[in-house]
Structures are given as structure tokens and as C-alpha cells.
PDB file of C-alpha atoms and ligand atoms in Angstrom:
ATOM      1  CA  MET K   1      94.380-158.923 -24.653  1.00  0.00           C
ATOM      2  CA  PRO K   2      92.090-159.690 -21.656  1.00  0.00           C
ATOM      3  CA  THR K   3      88.877-157.696 -21.848  1.00  0.00           C
ATOM      4  CA  HIS K   4      85.708-157.050 -19.814  1.00  0.00           C
ATOM      5  CA  ALA K   5      82.022-157.066 -20.746  1.00  0.00           C
ATOM      6  CA  TRP K   6      81.666-153.322 -20.116  1.00  0.00           C
ATOM      7  CA  MET K   7      84.539-152.410 -22.436  1.00  0.00           C
ATOM      8  CA  THR K   8      83.812-150.867 -25.820  1.00  0.00           C
ATOM      9  CA  ASP K   9      86.219-150.678 -28.770  1.00  0.00           C
ATOM     10  CA  ASP K  10      87.159-147.207 -27.492  1.00  0.00           C
ATOM     11  CA  HIS K  11      88.115-148.621 -24.067  1.00  0.00           C
ATOM     12  CA  ARG K  12      90.191-151.328 -25.746  1.00  0.00           C
ATOM     13  CA  ALA K  13      91.980-148.796 -27.962  1.00  0.00           C
ATOM     14  CA  PHE K  14      92.671-146.644 -24.888  1.00  0.00           C
ATOM     15  CA  ALA K  15      93.947-149.727 -23.026  1.00  0.00           C
ATOM     16  CA  ASP K  16      96.370-150.389 -25.904  1.00  0.00           C
ATOM     17  CA  THR K  17      97.709-146.826 -25.549  1.00  0.00           C
ATOM     18  CA  VAL K  18      98.149-147.165 -21.769  1.00  0.00           C
ATOM     19  CA  LYS K  19      99.727-150.593 -22.112  1.00  0.00           C
ATOM     20  CA  ARG K  20     102.259-149.352 -24.692  1.00  0.00           C
ATOM     21  CA  PHE K  21     103.020-146.278 -22.593  1.00  0.00           C
ATOM     22  CA  LEU K  22     103.698-148.359 -19.459  1.00  0.00           C
ATOM     23  CA  SER K  23     105.734-150.876 -21.413  1.00  0.00           C
ATOM     24  CA  GLU K  24     107.931-148.256 -23.139  1.00  0.00           C
ATOM     25  CA  GLU K  25     108.159-145.509 -20.516  1.00  0.00           C
ATOM     26  CA  PHE K  26     107.600-147.160 -17.128  1.00  0.00           C
ATOM     27  CA  GLN K  27     108.916-150.711 -17.207  1.00  0.00           C
ATOM     28  CA  PRO K  28     112.491-149.908 -18.337  1.00  0.00           C
ATOM     29  CA  ASN K  29     112.832-147.345 -15.503  1.00  0.00           C
ATOM     30  CA  ARG K  30     110.901-149.155 -12.812  1.00  0.00           C
ATOM     31  CA  ASP K  31     113.832-150.394 -10.704  1.00  0.00           C
ATOM     32  CA  THR K  32     115.681-147.064 -10.882  1.00  0.00           C
ATOM     33  CA  TRP K  33     112.603-145.101  -9.837  1.00  0.00           C
ATOM     34  CA  LYS K  34     111.820-147.567  -7.067  1.00  0.00           C
ATOM     35  CA  GLU K  35     115.353-147.083  -5.754  1.00  0.00           C
ATOM     36  CA  ALA K  36     114.979-143.286  -5.964  1.00  0.00           C
ATOM     37  CA  GLY K  37     111.521-143.457  -4.342  1.00  0.00           C
ATOM     38  CA  MET K  38     110.240-141.015  -6.926  1.00  0.00           C
ATOM     39  CA  ILE K  39     108.628-140.870 -10.378  1.00  0.00           C
ATOM     40  CA  PRO K  40     110.100-138.033 -12.498  1.00  0.00           C
ATOM     41  CA  LYS K  41     107.836-135.187 -13.562  1.00  0.00           C
ATOM     42  CA  ASP K  42     108.670-135.894 -17.198  1.00  0.00           C
ATOM     43  CA  PHE K  43     106.847-139.244 -16.951  1.00  0.00           C
ATOM     44  CA  TRP K  44     103.721-137.496 -15.624  1.00  0.00           C
ATOM     45  CA  ARG K  45     103.858-135.007 -18.495  1.00  0.00           C
ATOM     46  CA  LYS K  46     104.073-137.835 -21.053  1.00  0.00           C
ATOM     47  CA  ALA K  47     101.013-139.475 -19.441  1.00  0.00           C
ATOM     48  CA  GLY K  48      99.287-136.098 -19.696  1.00  0.00           C
ATOM     49  CA  ASP K  49     100.217-135.702 -23.374  1.00  0.00           C
ATOM     50  CA  LEU K  50      98.619-139.087 -24.148  1.00  0.00           C
ATOM     51  CA  GLY K  51      95.360-138.109 -22.411  1.00  0.00           C
ATOM     52  CA  ILE K  52      95.825-140.668 -19.633  1.00  0.00           C
ATOM     53  CA  LEU K  53      95.755-138.160 -16.750  1.00  0.00           C
ATOM     54  CA  GLY K  54      92.896-136.105 -18.175  1.00  0.00           C
ATOM     55  CA  ALA K  55      90.720-138.847 -19.682  1.00  0.00           C
ATOM     56  CA  THR K  56      87.782-137.993 -17.411  1.00  0.00           C
ATOM     57  CA  VAL K  57      88.531-134.287 -16.883  1.00  0.00           C
ATOM     58  CA  PRO K  58      85.883-132.115 -18.612  1.00  0.00           C
ATOM     59  CA  GLU K  59      86.923-130.936 -22.084  1.00  0.00           C
ATOM     60  CA  GLU K  60      86.532-127.257 -21.131  1.00  0.00           C
ATOM     61  CA  HIS K  61      89.257-127.824 -18.527  1.00  0.00           C
ATOM     62  CA  GLY K  62      91.770-129.531 -20.795  1.00  0.00           C
ATOM     63  CA  GLY K  63      90.619-133.151 -20.502  1.00  0.00           C
ATOM     64  CA  LEU K  64      89.018-135.633 -22.866  1.00  0.00           C
ATOM     65  CA  GLY K  65      85.615-135.550 -21.104  1.00  0.00           C
ATOM     66  CA  LEU K  66      85.274-139.353 -21.127  1.00  0.00           C
ATOM     67  CA  SER K  67      83.416-141.546 -18.619  1.00  0.00           C
ATOM     68  CA  TYR K  68      85.063-143.047 -15.529  1.00  0.00           C
ATOM     69  CA  GLY K  69      85.612-146.405 -17.246  1.00  0.00           C
ATOM     70  CA  PHE K  70      88.600-144.862 -19.039  1.00  0.00           C
ATOM     71  CA  ASP K  71      90.338-144.178 -15.714  1.00  0.00           C
ATOM     72  CA  VAL K  72      89.526-147.761 -14.684  1.00  0.00           C
ATOM     73  CA  VAL K  73      91.290-148.936 -17.867  1.00  0.00           C
ATOM     74  CA  THR K  74      94.497-147.264 -16.608  1.00  0.00           C
ATOM     75  CA  PHE K  75      94.130-148.858 -13.147  1.00  0.00           C
ATOM     76  CA  LEU K  76      93.649-152.258 -14.829  1.00  0.00           C
ATOM     77  CA  GLU K  77      96.760-151.812 -16.974  1.00  0.00           C
ATOM     78  CA  GLN K  78      98.778-150.851 -13.875  1.00  0.00           C
ATOM     79  CA  GLY K  79      97.424-153.970 -12.169  1.00  0.00           C
ATOM     80  CA  ARG K  80      98.341-156.120 -15.146  1.00  0.00           C
ATOM     81  CA  ILE K  81     102.029-155.257 -14.702  1.00  0.00           C
ATOM     82  CA  GLY K  82     101.745-155.455 -10.895  1.00  0.00           C
ATOM     83  CA  ASP K  83     102.503-151.768 -10.393  1.00  0.00           C
ATOM     84  CA  SER K  84     101.517-149.884  -7.270  1.00  0.00           C
ATOM     85  CA  GLY K  85     104.382-147.394  -7.445  1.00  0.00           C
ATOM     86  CA  TRP K  86     103.043-144.784  -9.864  1.00  0.00           C
ATOM     87  CA  GLY K  87     100.530-142.782  -7.814  1.00  0.00           C
ATOM     88  CA  PHE K  88      98.054-142.201 -10.634  1.00  0.00           C
ATOM     89  CA  SER K  89      95.107-143.407  -8.507  1.00  0.00           C
ATOM     90  CA  VAL K  90      95.681-140.749  -5.835  1.00  0.00           C
ATOM     91  CA  HIS K  91      96.304-138.042  -8.468  1.00  0.00           C
ATOM     92  CA  ASN K  92      93.028-139.166 -10.049  1.00  0.00           C
ATOM     93  CA  ILE K  93      91.040-138.998  -6.774  1.00  0.00           C
ATOM     94  CA  ALA K  94      92.350-135.491  -6.054  1.00  0.00           C
ATOM     95  CA  THR K  95      91.484-134.421  -9.606  1.00  0.00           C
ATOM     96  CA  HIS K  96      87.924-135.713  -9.136  1.00  0.00           C
ATOM     97  CA  TYR K  97      87.611-133.878  -5.788  1.00  0.00           C
ATOM     98  CA  ILE K  98      88.393-130.615  -7.594  1.00  0.00           C
ATOM     99  CA  ALA K  99      86.101-131.415 -10.549  1.00  0.00           C
ATOM    100  CA  ALA K 100      83.196-132.359  -8.248  1.00  0.00           C
ATOM    101  CA  TYR K 101      83.544-129.952  -5.337  1.00  0.00           C
ATOM    102  CA  GLY K 102      85.776-127.107  -6.543  1.00  0.00           C
ATOM    103  CA  THR K 103      84.485-123.675  -7.470  1.00  0.00           C
ATOM    104  CA  GLU K 104      84.603-122.728 -11.147  1.00  0.00           C
ATOM    105  CA  GLN K 105      87.668-120.586 -10.388  1.00  0.00           C
ATOM    106  CA  GLN K 106      89.427-123.574  -8.737  1.00  0.00           C
ATOM    107  CA  ARG K 107      88.508-125.902 -11.612  1.00  0.00           C
ATOM    108  CA  ALA K 108      89.878-123.440 -14.184  1.00  0.00           C
ATOM    109  CA  ARG K 109      93.065-122.915 -12.141  1.00  0.00           C
ATOM    110  CA  TRP K 110      93.974-126.547 -11.424  1.00  0.00           C
ATOM    111  CA  LEU K 111      92.222-129.048 -13.711  1.00  0.00           C
ATOM    112  CA  PRO K 112      94.144-128.188 -16.930  1.00  0.00           C
ATOM    113  CA  LYS K 113      97.476-128.603 -15.091  1.00  0.00           C
ATOM    114  CA  LEU K 114      96.371-131.867 -13.442  1.00  0.00           C
ATOM    115  CA  ALA K 115      95.240-133.172 -16.855  1.00  0.00           C
ATOM    116  CA  SER K 116      98.517-132.216 -18.566  1.00  0.00           C
ATOM    117  CA  GLY K 117     100.799-133.511 -15.811  1.00  0.00           C
ATOM    118  CA  GLU K 118     102.208-130.054 -15.162  1.00  0.00           C
ATOM    119  CA  MET K 119     100.888-130.583 -11.628  1.00  0.00           C
ATOM    120  CA  VAL K 120     101.014-133.810  -9.609  1.00  0.00           C
ATOM    121  CA  ALA K 121      98.444-134.213  -6.828  1.00  0.00           C
ATOM    122  CA  ALA K 122      98.476-135.923  -3.446  1.00  0.00           C
ATOM    123  CA  ILE K 123      95.974-136.448  -0.631  1.00  0.00           C
ATOM    124  CA  ALA K 124      97.267-135.918   2.909  1.00  0.00           C
ATOM    125  CA  MET K 125      94.954-137.584   5.397  1.00  0.00           C
ATOM    126  CA  THR K 126      97.052-139.947   7.532  1.00  0.00           C
ATOM    127  CA  GLU K 127      99.032-138.589  10.503  1.00  0.00           C
ATOM    128  CA  PRO K 128     101.610-140.201  12.786  1.00  0.00           C
ATOM    129  CA  GLY K 129      98.787-140.786  15.314  1.00  0.00           C
ATOM    130  CA  THR K 130      95.727-141.026  13.032  1.00  0.00           C
ATOM    131  CA  GLY K 131      94.911-143.637  10.383  1.00  0.00           C
ATOM    132  CA  SER K 132      91.420-144.988   9.714  1.00  0.00           C
ATOM    133  CA  ASP K 133      89.669-142.713  12.206  1.00  0.00           C
ATOM    134  CA  LEU K 134      89.963-139.447  10.276  1.00  0.00           C
ATOM    135  CA  GLN K 135      87.754-137.560  12.751  1.00  0.00           C
ATOM    136  CA  ALA K 136      90.728-137.719  15.107  1.00  0.00           C
ATOM    137  CA  VAL K 137      93.164-135.748  12.897  1.00  0.00           C
ATOM    138  CA  LYS K 138      95.223-133.246  14.860  1.00  0.00           C
ATOM    139  CA  THR K 139      96.197-130.967  11.947  1.00  0.00           C
ATOM    140  CA  THR K 140      94.353-127.659  12.213  1.00  0.00           C
ATOM    141  CA  ALA K 141      93.505-124.965   9.671  1.00  0.00           C
ATOM    142  CA  ILE K 142      92.470-121.901  11.622  1.00  0.00           C
ATOM    143  CA  ALA K 143      90.949-118.954   9.771  1.00  0.00           C
ATOM    144  CA  ASN K 144      92.828-115.702  10.231  1.00  0.00           C
ATOM    145  CA  GLY K 145      91.248-112.865   8.265  1.00  0.00           C
ATOM    146  CA  ASN K 146      91.541-113.735   4.588  1.00  0.00           C
ATOM    147  CA  GLU K 147      93.766-116.779   5.098  1.00  0.00           C
ATOM    148  CA  TYR K 148      94.101-120.058   6.993  1.00  0.00           C
ATOM    149  CA  CYS K 149      97.039-121.097   9.158  1.00  0.00           C
ATOM    150  CA  LEU K 150      97.646-124.817   8.527  1.00  0.00           C
ATOM    151  CA  ASN K 151      99.576-126.643  11.233  1.00  0.00           C
ATOM    152  CA  GLY K 152     100.292-130.364  11.680  1.00  0.00           C
ATOM    153  CA  SER K 153     102.130-133.493  10.457  1.00  0.00           C
ATOM    154  CA  LYS K 154     101.240-136.073   7.799  1.00  0.00           C
ATOM    155  CA  THR K 155     102.780-139.422   6.910  1.00  0.00           C
ATOM    156  CA  PHE K 156     102.565-142.215   4.258  1.00  0.00           C
ATOM    157  CA  ILE K 157     101.519-139.697   1.571  1.00  0.00           C
ATOM    158  CA  THR K 158     101.583-141.164  -1.943  1.00  0.00           C
ATOM    159  CA  ASN K 159     103.200-138.628  -4.356  1.00  0.00           C
ATOM    160  CA  GLY K 160     104.065-136.630  -1.219  1.00  0.00           C
ATOM    161  CA  ALA K 161     107.664-135.988  -2.285  1.00  0.00           C
ATOM    162  CA  SER K 162     106.769-134.717  -5.751  1.00  0.00           C
ATOM    163  CA  ALA K 163     103.277-133.253  -5.398  1.00  0.00           C
ATOM    164  CA  ASP K 164     102.449-129.716  -6.532  1.00  0.00           C
ATOM    165  CA  LEU K 165      98.903-129.775  -5.159  1.00  0.00           C
ATOM    166  CA  ILE K 166      98.108-131.454  -1.840  1.00  0.00           C
ATOM    167  CA  VAL K 167      94.514-131.966  -0.699  1.00  0.00           C
ATOM    168  CA  THR K 168      95.027-131.865   3.050  1.00  0.00           C
ATOM    169  CA  VAL K 169      92.597-133.050   5.722  1.00  0.00           C
ATOM    170  CA  ALA K 170      92.499-130.571   8.605  1.00  0.00           C
ATOM    171  CA  LYS K 171      90.231-129.463  11.404  1.00  0.00           C
ATOM    172  CA  THR K 172      88.739-126.052  10.704  1.00  0.00           C
ATOM    173  CA  ASP K 173      86.616-126.409  13.841  1.00  0.00           C
ATOM    174  CA  PRO K 174      88.719-128.398  16.323  1.00  0.00           C
ATOM    175  CA  LYS K 175      85.842-128.586  18.840  1.00  0.00           C
ATOM    176  CA  SER K 176      83.642-130.633  16.469  1.00  0.00           C
ATOM    177  CA  ARG K 177      84.392-134.223  15.430  1.00  0.00           C
ATOM    178  CA  SER K 178      83.367-135.105  11.839  1.00  0.00           C
ATOM    179  CA  LYS K 179      81.614-131.747  11.236  1.00  0.00           C
ATOM    180  CA  GLY K 180      84.816-129.814  11.916  1.00  0.00           C
ATOM    181  CA  VAL K 181      86.914-131.586   9.237  1.00  0.00           C
ATOM    182  CA  SER K 182      87.722-129.822   5.937  1.00  0.00           C
ATOM    183  CA  LEU K 183      89.766-130.468   2.794  1.00  0.00           C
ATOM    184  CA  MET K 184      92.328-127.685   2.305  1.00  0.00           C
ATOM    185  CA  VAL K 185      93.930-127.496  -1.157  1.00  0.00           C
ATOM    186  CA  VAL K 186      97.583-126.549  -0.729  1.00  0.00           C
ATOM    187  CA  GLU K 187      99.434-125.467  -3.858  1.00  0.00           C
TER     188      GLU K 187
HETATM  189  C1  FAD D   1     101.191-147.874   0.190  1.00  0.00           C
HETATM  190  C2  FAD D   1     100.433-146.893   1.041  1.00  0.00           C
HETATM  191  C3  FAD D   1     100.078-145.670   0.508  1.00  0.00           C
HETATM  192  C4  FAD D   1      99.387-144.757   1.301  1.00  0.00           C
HETATM  193  N1  FAD D   1      99.046-143.552   0.746  1.00  0.00           N
HETATM  194  C5  FAD D   1      98.397-142.653   1.509  1.00  0.00           C
HETATM  195  C6  FAD D   1      98.053-141.373   0.967  1.00  0.00           C
HETATM  196  O1  FAD D   1      98.304-141.057  -0.196  1.00  0.00           O
HETATM  197  N2  FAD D   1      97.433-140.486   1.763  1.00  0.00           N
HETATM  198  C7  FAD D   1      97.110-140.790   3.077  1.00  0.00           C
HETATM  199  O2  FAD D   1      96.529-139.925   3.726  1.00  0.00           O
HETATM  200  N3  FAD D   1      97.429-141.978   3.608  1.00  0.00           N
HETATM  201  C8  FAD D   1      98.058-142.923   2.861  1.00  0.00           C
HETATM  202  N4  FAD D   1      98.389-144.125   3.398  1.00  0.00           N
HETATM  203  C9  FAD D   1      98.042-144.406   4.783  1.00  0.00           C
HETATM  204  C10 FAD D   1      96.806-145.301   4.898  1.00  0.00           C
HETATM  205  O3  FAD D   1      95.688-144.670   4.348  1.00  0.00           O
HETATM  206  C11 FAD D   1      96.629-145.652   6.353  1.00  0.00           C
HETATM  207  O4  FAD D   1      97.623-146.616   6.609  1.00  0.00           O
HETATM  208  C12 FAD D   1      95.262-146.171   6.660  1.00  0.00           C
HETATM  209  O5  FAD D   1      94.367-145.082   6.756  1.00  0.00           O
HETATM  210  C13 FAD D   1      95.219-147.004   7.932  1.00  0.00           C
HETATM  211  O6  FAD D   1      95.735-146.293   8.993  1.00  0.00           O
HETATM  212  P1  FAD D   1      96.769-146.974  10.005  1.00  0.00           P
HETATM  213  O7  FAD D   1      97.847-147.625   9.224  1.00  0.00           O
HETATM  214  O8  FAD D   1      97.105-145.971  11.042  1.00  0.00           O
HETATM  215  O9  FAD D   1      95.938-148.154  10.670  1.00  0.00           O
HETATM  216  P2  FAD D   1      94.840-148.047  11.816  1.00  0.00           P
HETATM  217  O10 FAD D   1      93.824-147.024  11.466  1.00  0.00           O
HETATM  218  O11 FAD D   1      95.541-147.882  13.125  1.00  0.00           O
HETATM  219  O12 FAD D   1      94.203-149.490  11.730  1.00  0.00           O
HETATM  220  C14 FAD D   1      94.935-150.648  12.134  1.00  0.00           C
HETATM  221  C15 FAD D   1      94.015-151.854  11.968  1.00  0.00           C
HETATM  222  O13 FAD D   1      92.813-151.712  12.768  1.00  0.00           O
HETATM  223  C16 FAD D   1      91.665-151.834  11.947  1.00  0.00           C
HETATM  224  N5  FAD D   1      90.650-150.877  12.395  1.00  0.00           N
HETATM  225  C17 FAD D   1      90.795-149.529  12.471  1.00  0.00           C
HETATM  226  N6  FAD D   1      89.651-148.969  12.935  1.00  0.00           N
HETATM  227  C18 FAD D   1      88.776-149.985  13.143  1.00  0.00           C
HETATM  228  C19 FAD D   1      87.418-150.048  13.611  1.00  0.00           C
HETATM  229  N7  FAD D   1      86.758-148.940  13.970  1.00  0.00           N
HETATM  230  N8  FAD D   1      86.841-151.245  13.672  1.00  0.00           N
HETATM  231  C20 FAD D   1      87.504-152.369  13.322  1.00  0.00           C
HETATM  232  N9  FAD D   1      88.784-152.370  12.868  1.00  0.00           N
HETATM  233  C21 FAD D   1      89.404-151.195  12.790  1.00  0.00           C
HETATM  234  C22 FAD D   1      92.119-151.506  10.529  1.00  0.00           C
HETATM  235  O14 FAD D   1      91.310-152.155   9.554  1.00  0.00           O
HETATM  236  C23 FAD D   1      93.546-152.090  10.533  1.00  0.00           C
HETATM  237  O15 FAD D   1      93.523-153.458  10.273  1.00  0.00           O
HETATM  238  C24 FAD D   1      99.067-145.076   2.648  1.00  0.00           C
HETATM  239  C25 FAD D   1      99.417-146.309   3.167  1.00  0.00           C
HETATM  240  C26 FAD D   1     100.102-147.206   2.387  1.00  0.00           C
HETATM  241  C27 FAD D   1     100.460-148.544   2.992  1.00  0.00           C
END
């Protein structure tokens, strides 16, 4: 098996697990799921059961508490089979947003479900009229008492059709450019 200088025996053992999982659970279904444009929730849950989704989620929130290299192992194994259809990378980024920037209440509410695959995450940045220049997003999230009213359109969202948790880029202060942009977590 190809390896890298930074990999330990633990990374290689984890890579074997991911490789077997993709070979047995993903490859046989790949064409069908591509046709359907969707990865079934059951597949996410199996990845969660094996510790693939929660490898770097803190142990107190249902993960394995490992270093980021273990997530990289999964990306490498996806690359090895030429897969860009399973949106693990986006799920992983959203999970790390919550772990790094969420409140303790948000971490406790969402991280265990993101680690187990009970929840699939997406990130909604791109809009029909806004790509690279995220300061120009038109979606707004306007505070109204104890809630926000979120209004706008998004496109090209990986996991968008199956996501349970969508980290959405919106303007909370439409008069400001970069300073008025926020990440709203939509369950
Ligand atoms: C497979 C796939 C999955 C995606 N998943 C997601 C997702 O999960 N969530 C999400 O929010 N979006 C997603 N996107 C959208 C993607 O992030 C956008 O396509 C991207 O932000 C670029 O926007 P755009 O296509 O409008 O191109 P534009 O922003 O219009 O850019 C067009 C071209 O101009 C260049 N360019 C832009 N600005 C500048 C500049 N200032 N200087 C020089 N060159 C510049 C760009 O490099 C590019 O070559 C996905 C796209 C694809 C193809």
C-alpha cells in the first residue's frame, strides 16, 4: 500500500479500514448512487460506526479524538479510487467549524450526531450570482427578537439534497461588506 513519511502504523491501520470500507460499501454502489445524485444515509451511518466521520471529533463529543492526519487518510483513500462524489470533505469542514467555533451547547448538540452519521452536514456559500467573492452574498439573516429570518438562494451545495445541518453564509449586517457576513447553522 502506498504510504507517506508522516504516517504512523496507526494511520496505516486506519487507512486499511477506510480502504476496505470504500471497497465493500462504496464501489459496488457507485454507479447507482451517481445516477440517483445522492448517497444514502445508511452509508454515512456505517462510516460513523467505523469511526471515519468522527476520527478527529473530541472524545467527549462522541469522536475518537485523533489528530487531523486521520481525516487526511480518508481524503487520500477517496483520491486513490478517484472519488469526488461522497461529500465527506464538506461534512468534515462543517464538523470542524462547530468544534472550533461553536459554543459548548452547540458542540454537545451536534458533534455526536455528525460523528455517528446520524446527521450529514453541508456548507452553503455559493449563490446564483456569487461565487469566489463571498462578501457579495445576497442572502440575509436579519435578527428579529430571539430569532433570525434567513432569506436567499444557494446553489452547487455538496450534500445539499441530503444534509441535516447546513452552515449557511448570510449577511447579518447587509450594510457592511466582509464584517457583515456570518455563518448561520440551520438544522
Ligand atoms: C463539484 C462542486 C462542488 C461544490 N460544492 C460547493 C459547496 O458545498 N458549497 C458551496 O457553497 N459551493 C460549492 N461549490 C461552488 C464553488 O465553491 C464555486 O463554484 C466557487 O466558489 C467559484 O464560484 P463561481 O463558479 O461563481 O466562479 P467565479 O467566482 O465567478 O470565478 C470564475 C473565475 O474567475 C476567477 N476569479 C474570481 N475572482 C477573481 C479575482 N478576484 N481575481 C482573479 N480571478 C478571479 C476564478 O478563479 C474562476 O476561474 C461547488 C462547486 C463544484 C464545482
